[in-house]
PDB file of C-alpha atoms in Angstrom:
ATOM      1  CA  UNK A   5       1.861 -27.872  29.561  1.00  0.00           C
ATOM      2  CA  UNK A   6       4.415 -25.649  29.092  1.00  0.00           C
ATOM      3  CA  UNK A   7       4.373 -26.332  25.044  1.00  0.00           C
ATOM      4  CA  UNK A   8       0.761 -25.630  24.741  1.00  0.00           C
ATOM      5  CA  UNK A   9       1.635 -22.288  27.090  1.00  0.00           C
ATOM      6  CA  UNK A  10       4.799 -21.565  24.769  1.00  0.00           C
ATOM      7  CA  UNK A  11       2.645 -21.853  21.305  1.00  0.00           C
ATOM      8  CA  UNK A  12      -0.369 -19.430  23.186  1.00  0.00           C
ATOM      9  CA  UNK A  13       2.358 -16.874  24.303  1.00  0.00           C
ATOM     10  CA  UNK A  14       3.533 -16.817  20.234  1.00  0.00           C
ATOM     11  CA  UNK A  15       0.077 -17.045  19.003  1.00  0.00           C
ATOM     12  CA  UNK A  16      -0.332 -13.804  21.264  1.00  0.00           C
ATOM     13  CA  UNK A  17       2.910 -12.061  20.426  1.00  0.00           C
ATOM     14  CA  UNK A  18       2.318 -12.734  16.937  1.00  0.00           C
ATOM     15  CA  UNK A  19      -0.955 -10.733  17.027  1.00  0.00           C
ATOM     16  CA  UNK A  20       0.597  -7.369  19.196  1.00  0.00           C
ATOM     17  CA  UNK A  21       3.400  -7.405  16.162  1.00  0.00           C
ATOM     18  CA  UNK A  22       0.713  -7.661  13.457  1.00  0.00           C
ATOM     19  CA  UNK A  23      -0.883  -4.797  14.966  1.00  0.00           C
ATOM     20  CA  UNK A  24      -0.343  -1.810  13.877  1.00  0.00           C
ATOM     21  CA  UNK A  25       0.594   1.724  15.679  1.00  0.00           C
ATOM     22  CA  UNK A  26      -2.594   3.516  17.419  1.00  0.00           C
ATOM     23  CA  UNK A  27      -1.186   6.747  16.175  1.00  0.00           C
ATOM     24  CA  UNK A  28      -1.883   5.270  12.288  1.00  0.00           C
ATOM     25  CA  UNK A  29      -5.299   3.943  13.412  1.00  0.00           C
ATOM     26  CA  UNK A  30      -6.281   7.244  15.201  1.00  0.00           C
ATOM     27  CA  UNK A  31      -5.156   9.005  11.865  1.00  0.00           C
ATOM     28  CA  UNK A  32      -6.932   6.851   8.962  1.00  0.00           C
ATOM     29  CA  UNK A  33     -10.311   6.912  11.651  1.00  0.00           C
ATOM     30  CA  UNK A  34      -9.958  10.864  11.480  1.00  0.00           C
ATOM     31  CA  UNK A  35      -8.873  10.803   7.746  1.00  0.00           C
ATOM     32  CA  UNK A  36     -12.299   8.601   7.053  1.00  0.00           C
ATOM     33  CA  UNK A  37     -14.540   9.696   8.645  1.00  0.00           C
ATOM     34  CA  UNK A  38     -14.067  13.292   9.143  1.00  0.00           C
ATOM     35  CA  UNK A  39     -12.750  14.074   5.905  1.00  0.00           C
ATOM     36  CA  UNK A  40     -12.833  11.696   2.991  1.00  0.00           C
ATOM     37  CA  UNK A  41     -16.570  11.359   3.650  1.00  0.00           C
ATOM     38  CA  UNK A  42     -17.397  14.364   3.138  1.00  0.00           C
ATOM     39  CA  UNK A  43     -18.326  15.782   6.821  1.00  0.00           C
ATOM     40  CA  UNK A  44     -15.710  18.561   6.307  1.00  0.00           C
ATOM     41  CA  UNK A  45     -14.789  20.685   3.308  1.00  0.00           C
ATOM     42  CA  UNK A  46     -12.050  22.635   2.173  1.00  0.00           C
ATOM     43  CA  UNK A  47     -11.747  25.626   4.479  1.00  0.00           C
ATOM     44  CA  UNK A  48     -13.292  24.029   7.612  1.00  0.00           C
ATOM     45  CA  UNK A  49     -11.666  23.546  10.756  1.00  0.00           C
ATOM     46  CA  UNK A  50     -11.277  20.183  12.443  1.00  0.00           C
ATOM     47  CA  UNK A  51     -12.282  19.191  15.868  1.00  0.00           C
ATOM     48  CA  UNK A  52      -9.879  20.235  18.469  1.00  0.00           C
ATOM     49  CA  UNK A  53      -7.179  18.595  19.880  1.00  0.00           C
ATOM     50  CA  UNK A  54      -9.265  17.990  23.340  1.00  0.00           C
ATOM     51  CA  UNK A  55     -12.093  16.409  21.585  1.00  0.00           C
ATOM     52  CA  UNK A  56     -10.777  14.084  19.282  1.00  0.00           C
ATOM     53  CA  UNK A  57      -8.706  13.212  22.854  1.00  0.00           C
ATOM     54  CA  UNK A  58     -11.992  12.397  24.364  1.00  0.00           C
ATOM     55  CA  UNK A  59     -13.412  10.883  20.657  1.00  0.00           C
ATOM     56  CA  UNK A  60     -10.130   7.892  20.847  1.00  0.00           C
ATOM     57  CA  UNK A  61      -9.538   7.828  24.319  1.00  0.00           C
ATOM     58  CA  UNK A  62      -6.165   8.460  23.136  1.00  0.00           C
ATOM     59  CA  UNK A  63      -3.092  10.963  24.729  1.00  0.00           C
ATOM     60  CA  UNK A  64      -2.318  14.166  23.798  1.00  0.00           C
ATOM     61  CA  UNK A  65       0.877  12.727  22.147  1.00  0.00           C
ATOM     62  CA  UNK A  66      -0.748   9.917  20.526  1.00  0.00           C
ATOM     63  CA  UNK A  67      -3.109  13.015  18.852  1.00  0.00           C
ATOM     64  CA  UNK A  68      -0.680  15.159  17.866  1.00  0.00           C
ATOM     65  CA  UNK A  69       1.271  12.840  15.970  1.00  0.00           C
ATOM     66  CA  UNK A  70      -2.263  10.912  13.964  1.00  0.00           C
ATOM     67  CA  UNK A  71      -3.130  14.875  12.979  1.00  0.00           C
ATOM     68  CA  UNK A  72       1.141  15.394  11.945  1.00  0.00           C
ATOM     69  CA  UNK A  73       0.723  12.693   9.843  1.00  0.00           C
ATOM     70  CA  UNK A  74      -2.815  14.127   7.624  1.00  0.00           C
ATOM     71  CA  UNK A  75      -0.470  17.548   7.572  1.00  0.00           C
ATOM     72  CA  UNK A  76       2.582  15.576   5.994  1.00  0.00           C
ATOM     73  CA  UNK A  77      -0.022  13.826   3.439  1.00  0.00           C
ATOM     74  CA  UNK A  78      -1.416  17.063   3.302  1.00  0.00           C
ATOM     75  CA  UNK A  79      -4.820  16.654   4.030  1.00  0.00           C
ATOM     76  CA  UNK A  80      -4.762  19.241   6.865  1.00  0.00           C
ATOM     77  CA  UNK A  81      -2.917  22.501   7.558  1.00  0.00           C
ATOM     78  CA  UNK A  82      -2.176  22.593  11.713  1.00  0.00           C
ATOM     79  CA  UNK A  83      -1.742  26.899  13.252  1.00  0.00           C
ATOM     80  CA  UNK A  84       0.083  26.599  16.680  1.00  0.00           C
ATOM     81  CA  UNK A  85      -2.334  27.532  19.438  1.00  0.00           C
ATOM     82  CA  UNK A  86      -5.085  28.060  16.554  1.00  0.00           C
ATOM     83  CA  UNK A  87      -6.668  24.751  15.773  1.00  0.00           C
ATOM     84  CA  UNK A  88      -6.321  22.494  12.116  1.00  0.00           C
ATOM     85  CA  UNK A  89      -8.088  23.432   9.091  1.00  0.00           C
ATOM     86  CA  UNK A  90      -9.135  20.521   5.852  1.00  0.00           C
ATOM     87  CA  UNK A  91      -7.103  21.825   2.831  1.00  0.00           C
ATOM     88  CA  UNK A  92      -7.819  20.997  -0.916  1.00  0.00           C
ATOM     89  CA  UNK A  93      -7.745  17.761  -2.389  1.00  0.00           C
ATOM     90  CA  UNK A  94      -4.580  16.499  -3.126  1.00  0.00           C
ATOM     91  CA  UNK A  95      -4.373  15.724  -6.836  1.00  0.00           C
ATOM     92  CA  UNK A  96      -2.028  12.675  -6.696  1.00  0.00           C
ATOM     93  CA  UNK A  97      -2.087   9.542  -4.351  1.00  0.00           C
ATOM     94  CA  UNK A  98      -0.050   9.946  -1.635  1.00  0.00           C
ATOM     95  CA  UNK A  99       2.115   7.331   0.795  1.00  0.00           C
ATOM     96  CA  UNK A 100       4.429   6.944   3.094  1.00  0.00           C
ATOM     97  CA  UNK A 101       6.900   3.944   1.938  1.00  0.00           C
ATOM     98  CA  UNK A 102       7.070   2.140   5.616  1.00  0.00           C
ATOM     99  CA  UNK A 103       3.792   0.584   5.204  1.00  0.00           C
ATOM    100  CA  UNK A 104       3.100  -2.547   3.318  1.00  0.00           C
ATOM    101  CA  UNK A 105      -0.207  -1.964   1.446  1.00  0.00           C
ATOM    102  CA  UNK A 106      -1.634  -1.778  -1.768  1.00  0.00           C
ATOM    103  CA  UNK A 107      -2.489   0.598  -4.332  1.00  0.00           C
ATOM    104  CA  UNK A 108      -5.734   0.139  -3.695  1.00  0.00           C
ATOM    105  CA  UNK A 109      -4.828   1.461   0.250  1.00  0.00           C
ATOM    106  CA  UNK A 110      -3.009   3.991  -1.259  1.00  0.00           C
ATOM    107  CA  UNK A 111      -5.397   5.061  -3.449  1.00  0.00           C
ATOM    108  CA  UNK A 112      -8.591   4.430  -0.888  1.00  0.00           C
ATOM    109  CA  UNK A 113      -6.854   6.652   1.987  1.00  0.00           C
ATOM    110  CA  UNK A 114      -6.235   9.268  -0.454  1.00  0.00           C
ATOM    111  CA  UNK A 115     -10.246   9.396  -1.743  1.00  0.00           C
ATOM    112  CA  UNK A 116      -9.156   8.333  -5.022  1.00  0.00           C
ATOM    113  CA  UNK A 117     -11.188   5.325  -5.904  1.00  0.00           C
ATOM    114  CA  UNK A 118      -8.967   3.464  -8.554  1.00  0.00           C
ATOM    115  CA  UNK A 119     -10.521   1.017 -11.049  1.00  0.00           C
ATOM    116  CA  UNK A 120      -8.854  -2.509 -12.846  1.00  0.00           C
ATOM    117  CA  UNK A 121      -8.657  -3.043 -15.844  1.00  0.00           C
ATOM    118  CA  UNK A 122      -7.054  -5.743 -18.879  1.00  0.00           C
ATOM    119  CA  UNK A 123      -7.108  -8.516 -15.743  1.00  0.00           C
ATOM    120  CA  UNK A 124      -4.919 -11.521 -17.174  1.00  0.00           C
ATOM    121  CA  UNK A 125      -3.751 -14.399 -15.093  1.00  0.00           C
ATOM    122  CA  UNK A 126      -2.301 -16.991 -16.252  1.00  0.00           C
ATOM    123  CA  UNK A 127      -0.089 -20.499 -15.058  1.00  0.00           C
ATOM    124  CA  UNK A 128       3.858 -20.579 -16.122  1.00  0.00           C
ATOM    125  CA  UNK A 129       5.880 -23.514 -15.426  1.00  0.00           C
ATOM    126  CA  UNK A 130       9.516 -22.938 -14.812  1.00  0.00           C
ATOM    127  CA  UNK A 131      12.099 -20.705 -16.962  1.00  0.00           C
ATOM    128  CA  UNK A 132       8.729 -19.474 -19.074  1.00  0.00           C
ATOM    129  CA  UNK A 133       9.536 -16.170 -17.488  1.00  0.00           C
ATOM    130  CA  UNK A 134      13.042 -14.902 -17.037  1.00  0.00           C
ATOM    131  CA  UNK A 135      11.457 -12.713 -13.549  1.00  0.00           C
ATOM    132  CA  UNK A 136      10.742 -15.849 -11.638  1.00  0.00           C
ATOM    133  CA  UNK A 137      14.152 -17.131 -11.727  1.00  0.00           C
ATOM    134  CA  UNK A 138      14.951 -15.368  -8.294  1.00  0.00           C
ATOM    135  CA  UNK A 139      12.607 -17.890  -6.520  1.00  0.00           C
ATOM    136  CA  UNK A 140      14.246 -21.429  -4.838  1.00  0.00           C
ATOM    137  CA  UNK A 141      12.736 -24.264  -6.284  1.00  0.00           C
ATOM    138  CA  UNK A 142       9.165 -24.601  -7.153  1.00  0.00           C
ATOM    139  CA  UNK A 143       6.438 -26.172  -9.822  1.00  0.00           C
ATOM    140  CA  UNK A 144       5.171 -23.573 -10.989  1.00  0.00           C
ATOM    141  CA  UNK A 145       3.816 -19.724 -10.517  1.00  0.00           C
ATOM    142  CA  UNK A 146       0.657 -17.458 -11.627  1.00  0.00           C
ATOM    143  CA  UNK A 147       0.888 -14.050 -13.322  1.00  0.00           C
ATOM    144  CA  UNK A 148      -0.879 -11.759 -12.507  1.00  0.00           C
ATOM    145  CA  UNK A 149      -1.009  -8.739 -14.816  1.00  0.00           C
ATOM    146  CA  UNK A 150      -3.427  -5.479 -14.736  1.00  0.00           C
ATOM    147  CA  UNK A 151      -3.984  -2.264 -15.395  1.00  0.00           C
ATOM    148  CA  UNK A 152      -5.082   1.022 -12.515  1.00  0.00           C
ATOM    149  CA  UNK A 153      -7.385   3.324 -13.487  1.00  0.00           C
ATOM    150  CA  UNK A 154      -8.415   6.762 -12.306  1.00  0.00           C
ATOM    151  CA  UNK A 155     -11.260   8.655 -13.624  1.00  0.00           C
ATOM    152  CA  UNK A 156     -10.572   6.196 -16.754  1.00  0.00           C
ATOM    153  CA  UNK A 157      -7.107   6.621 -16.724  1.00  0.00           C
ATOM    154  CA  UNK A 158      -4.126   4.825 -16.200  1.00  0.00           C
ATOM    155  CA  UNK A 159      -1.912   5.267 -13.955  1.00  0.00           C
ATOM    156  CA  UNK A 160      -0.281   2.176 -13.583  1.00  0.00           C
ATOM    157  CA  UNK A 161       0.552  -1.001 -14.982  1.00  0.00           C
ATOM    158  CA  UNK A 162       1.286  -3.597 -12.655  1.00  0.00           C
ATOM    159  CA  UNK A 163       2.549  -7.344 -13.113  1.00  0.00           C
ATOM    160  CA  UNK A 164       3.141 -10.246 -10.358  1.00  0.00           C
ATOM    161  CA  UNK A 165       4.667 -14.175  -9.824  1.00  0.00           C
ATOM    162  CA  UNK A 166       3.296 -15.836  -6.923  1.00  0.00           C
ATOM    163  CA  UNK A 167       4.476 -19.459  -6.836  1.00  0.00           C
ATOM    164  CA  UNK A 168       2.404 -22.045  -7.116  1.00  0.00           C
ATOM    165  CA  UNK A 169       2.901 -23.261  -2.920  1.00  0.00           C
ATOM    166  CA  UNK A 170       2.259 -19.889  -1.762  1.00  0.00           C
ATOM    167  CA  UNK A 171      -1.108 -20.255  -3.319  1.00  0.00           C
ATOM    168  CA  UNK A 172      -2.538 -21.934  -6.757  1.00  0.00           C
ATOM    169  CA  UNK A 173      -3.671 -20.170  -9.967  1.00  0.00           C
ATOM    170  CA  UNK A 174      -7.617 -21.114  -9.380  1.00  0.00           C
ATOM    171  CA  UNK A 175      -7.538 -20.106  -6.077  1.00  0.00           C
ATOM    172  CA  UNK A 176      -6.418 -16.621  -7.505  1.00  0.00           C
ATOM    173  CA  UNK A 177      -9.254 -17.209 -10.068  1.00  0.00           C
ATOM    174  CA  UNK A 178     -11.059 -17.087  -7.609  1.00  0.00           C
ATOM    175  CA  UNK A 179     -10.599 -14.642  -5.290  1.00  0.00           C
ATOM    176  CA  UNK A 180      -8.396 -11.633  -6.766  1.00  0.00           C
ATOM    177  CA  UNK A 181     -10.065  -8.677  -6.464  1.00  0.00           C
ATOM    178  CA  UNK A 182      -7.947  -5.892  -7.849  1.00  0.00           C
ATOM    179  CA  UNK A 183      -4.305  -6.638  -6.048  1.00  0.00           C
ATOM    180  CA  UNK A 184      -2.548  -9.256  -5.110  1.00  0.00           C
ATOM    181  CA  UNK A 185      -0.978  -8.262  -2.036  1.00  0.00           C
ATOM    182  CA  UNK A 186      -4.182  -7.512   0.315  1.00  0.00           C
ATOM    183  CA  UNK A 187      -5.028 -11.194  -0.746  1.00  0.00           C
ATOM    184  CA  UNK A 188      -1.365 -12.249   0.558  1.00  0.00           C
ATOM    185  CA  UNK A 189      -2.360 -10.096   3.652  1.00  0.00           C
ATOM    186  CA  UNK A 190      -5.679 -10.981   4.107  1.00  0.00           C
ATOM    187  CA  UNK A 191      -3.831 -14.417   4.126  1.00  0.00           C
ATOM    188  CA  UNK A 192      -1.344 -13.982   6.995  1.00  0.00           C
ATOM    189  CA  UNK A 193       1.446 -14.954   3.715  1.00  0.00           C
ATOM    190  CA  UNK A 194       3.073 -11.390   3.319  1.00  0.00           C
ATOM    191  CA  UNK A 195       5.123  -9.975   6.208  1.00  0.00           C
ATOM    192  CA  UNK A 196       7.457  -7.300   4.672  1.00  0.00           C
ATOM    193  CA  UNK A 197       8.688  -6.322   1.011  1.00  0.00           C
ATOM    194  CA  UNK A 198      11.878  -4.811  -0.089  1.00  0.00           C
ATOM    195  CA  UNK A 199      10.916  -2.524  -2.978  1.00  0.00           C
ATOM    196  CA  UNK A 200      13.307  -0.449  -5.566  1.00  0.00           C
ATOM    197  CA  UNK A 201      12.043   2.510  -7.264  1.00  0.00           C
ATOM    198  CA  UNK A 202      13.681   3.676 -10.309  1.00  0.00           C
ATOM    199  CA  UNK A 203      12.713   7.282 -12.614  1.00  0.00           C
ATOM    200  CA  UNK A 204      12.061   5.504 -16.584  1.00  0.00           C
ATOM    201  CA  UNK A 205      11.509   7.277 -19.659  1.00  0.00           C
ATOM    202  CA  UNK A 206       8.427   4.391 -20.831  1.00  0.00           C
ATOM    203  CA  UNK A 207       9.680   2.682 -24.072  1.00  0.00           C
ATOM    204  CA  UNK A 208       7.556   2.281 -26.899  1.00  0.00           C
ATOM    205  CA  UNK A 209       5.543  -0.761 -25.972  1.00  0.00           C
ATOM    206  CA  UNK A 210       5.458   0.310 -22.315  1.00  0.00           C
ATOM    207  CA  UNK A 211       4.000   3.749 -23.762  1.00  0.00           C
ATOM    208  CA  UNK A 212       1.204   2.344 -25.557  1.00  0.00           C
ATOM    209  CA  UNK A 213      -0.234   1.534 -22.148  1.00  0.00           C
ATOM    210  CA  UNK A 214      -0.367   4.830 -20.771  1.00  0.00           C
ATOM    211  CA  UNK A 215      -2.089   6.492 -23.943  1.00  0.00           C
ATOM    212  CA  UNK A 216       0.833   6.340 -26.219  1.00  0.00           C
ATOM    213  CA  UNK A 217       2.422   9.320 -27.543  1.00  0.00           C
ATOM    214  CA  UNK A 218       1.468  11.459 -24.644  1.00  0.00           C
ATOM    215  CA  UNK A 219       2.699   8.816 -21.938  1.00  0.00           C
ATOM    216  CA  UNK A 220       3.751  10.511 -18.548  1.00  0.00           C
ATOM    217  CA  UNK A 221       7.353   9.974 -17.103  1.00  0.00           C
ATOM    218  CA  UNK A 222       7.218   6.823 -15.188  1.00  0.00           C
ATOM    219  CA  UNK A 223       8.017   5.218 -11.504  1.00  0.00           C
ATOM    220  CA  UNK A 224       9.170   1.758 -11.538  1.00  0.00           C
ATOM    221  CA  UNK A 225       8.531  -0.314  -8.194  1.00  0.00           C
ATOM    222  CA  UNK A 226      10.330  -3.673  -7.626  1.00  0.00           C
ATOM    223  CA  UNK A 227       9.371  -5.469  -4.725  1.00  0.00           C
ATOM    224  CA  UNK A 228       9.924  -8.624  -2.838  1.00  0.00           C
ATOM    225  CA  UNK A 229       7.521  -9.357  -0.914  1.00  0.00           C
ATOM    226  CA  UNK A 230       8.025 -12.015   2.056  1.00  0.00           C
ATOM    227  CA  UNK A 231       6.903 -14.182   4.515  1.00  0.00           C
ATOM    228  CA  UNK A 232       7.791 -13.922   8.542  1.00  0.00           C
ATOM    229  CA  UNK A 233      10.049 -16.826   8.105  1.00  0.00           C
ATOM    230  CA  UNK A 234      11.918 -14.804   4.677  1.00  0.00           C
ATOM    231  CA  UNK A 235      10.455 -17.045   1.760  1.00  0.00           C
ATOM    232  CA  UNK A 236       9.882 -14.809  -1.352  1.00  0.00           C
ATOM    233  CA  UNK A 237       5.742 -14.864  -1.347  1.00  0.00           C
ATOM    234  CA  UNK A 238       5.581 -12.727  -4.595  1.00  0.00           C
ATOM    235  CA  UNK A 239       7.580 -10.844  -6.809  1.00  0.00           C
ATOM    236  CA  UNK A 240       6.032  -7.499  -8.414  1.00  0.00           C
ATOM    237  CA  UNK A 241       7.009  -5.171 -11.107  1.00  0.00           C
ATOM    238  CA  UNK A 242       4.907  -1.926 -11.334  1.00  0.00           C
ATOM    239  CA  UNK A 243       5.080   1.076 -13.318  1.00  0.00           C
ATOM    240  CA  UNK A 244       3.688   3.603 -12.281  1.00  0.00           C
ATOM    241  CA  UNK A 245       2.341   7.292 -13.631  1.00  0.00           C
ATOM    242  CA  UNK A 246       5.301   9.714 -11.803  1.00  0.00           C
ATOM    243  CA  UNK A 247       2.473  12.448 -11.568  1.00  0.00           C
ATOM    244  CA  UNK A 248      -0.285  10.171  -9.680  1.00  0.00           C
ATOM    245  CA  UNK A 249       1.509   9.103  -7.225  1.00  0.00           C
ATOM    246  CA  UNK A 250       3.735  10.682  -4.588  1.00  0.00           C
ATOM    247  CA  UNK A 251       5.714   8.823  -1.790  1.00  0.00           C
ATOM    248  CA  UNK A 252       7.262   9.589   0.913  1.00  0.00           C
ATOM    249  CA  UNK A 253      10.329   8.563   3.499  1.00  0.00           C
ATOM    250  CA  UNK A 254      10.452  10.074   7.183  1.00  0.00           C
ATOM    251  CA  UNK A 255      14.806  10.391   7.771  1.00  0.00           C
ATOM    252  CA  UNK A 256      15.456  10.552  11.185  1.00  0.00           C
ATOM    253  CA  UNK A 257      18.866  11.350  12.757  1.00  0.00           C
ATOM    254  CA  UNK A 258      21.004   8.880  13.868  1.00  0.00           C
ATOM    255  CA  UNK A 259      20.697   8.329  17.506  1.00  0.00           C
TER     256      UNK A 259
END
């Protein structure tokens, strides 16, 4: 009986930990309902702080934090004592670095539809690709590669490596719709990731994927995603057009 109770409490705590902060949920709802939906156009005034508190049943502190997030992302202008106004839609995809979300989600939250092209899903054995050497013992891997496009322009080339124990190649071929990370999140198999970002000039081979001689400077993201136990469930290598993505990091003073 005691063991059953502990198990129930553990599950409840896991759900609490998995919940996103209320201000983040409100920020994204405001963005979707008032800005991305077109309900308000650039130059229109946002609902007042009091109105938003009533709509969401939230405190002024929570609403202010949500609105500040929209301001930081370039969606609104806040004038103290007067209110907030919608700004023209940013041309680049904006996102903070503190959220474990896919590029598809980045784009959706920025109001920029993103397409997936040149998808290739193949099974690899041990030793077939040097980038799989960071995994512990496993019988094989699935490699998923694809381009990401906005308005027909290639803005990203992404390659993921997933061990067979995490997901089979057959499952990936059946369920993949554009994002490996989204699939892992849906299955509660991704808890956090460590990511390194490196600016680079594309070599000849990479430049061909981004338009040849007109290829832009790139940002290379090398990311290891882990589950709750710390086991690596995905290695992702992504090359992004530097002018299409803006990543933000909030720095705080030491306590």
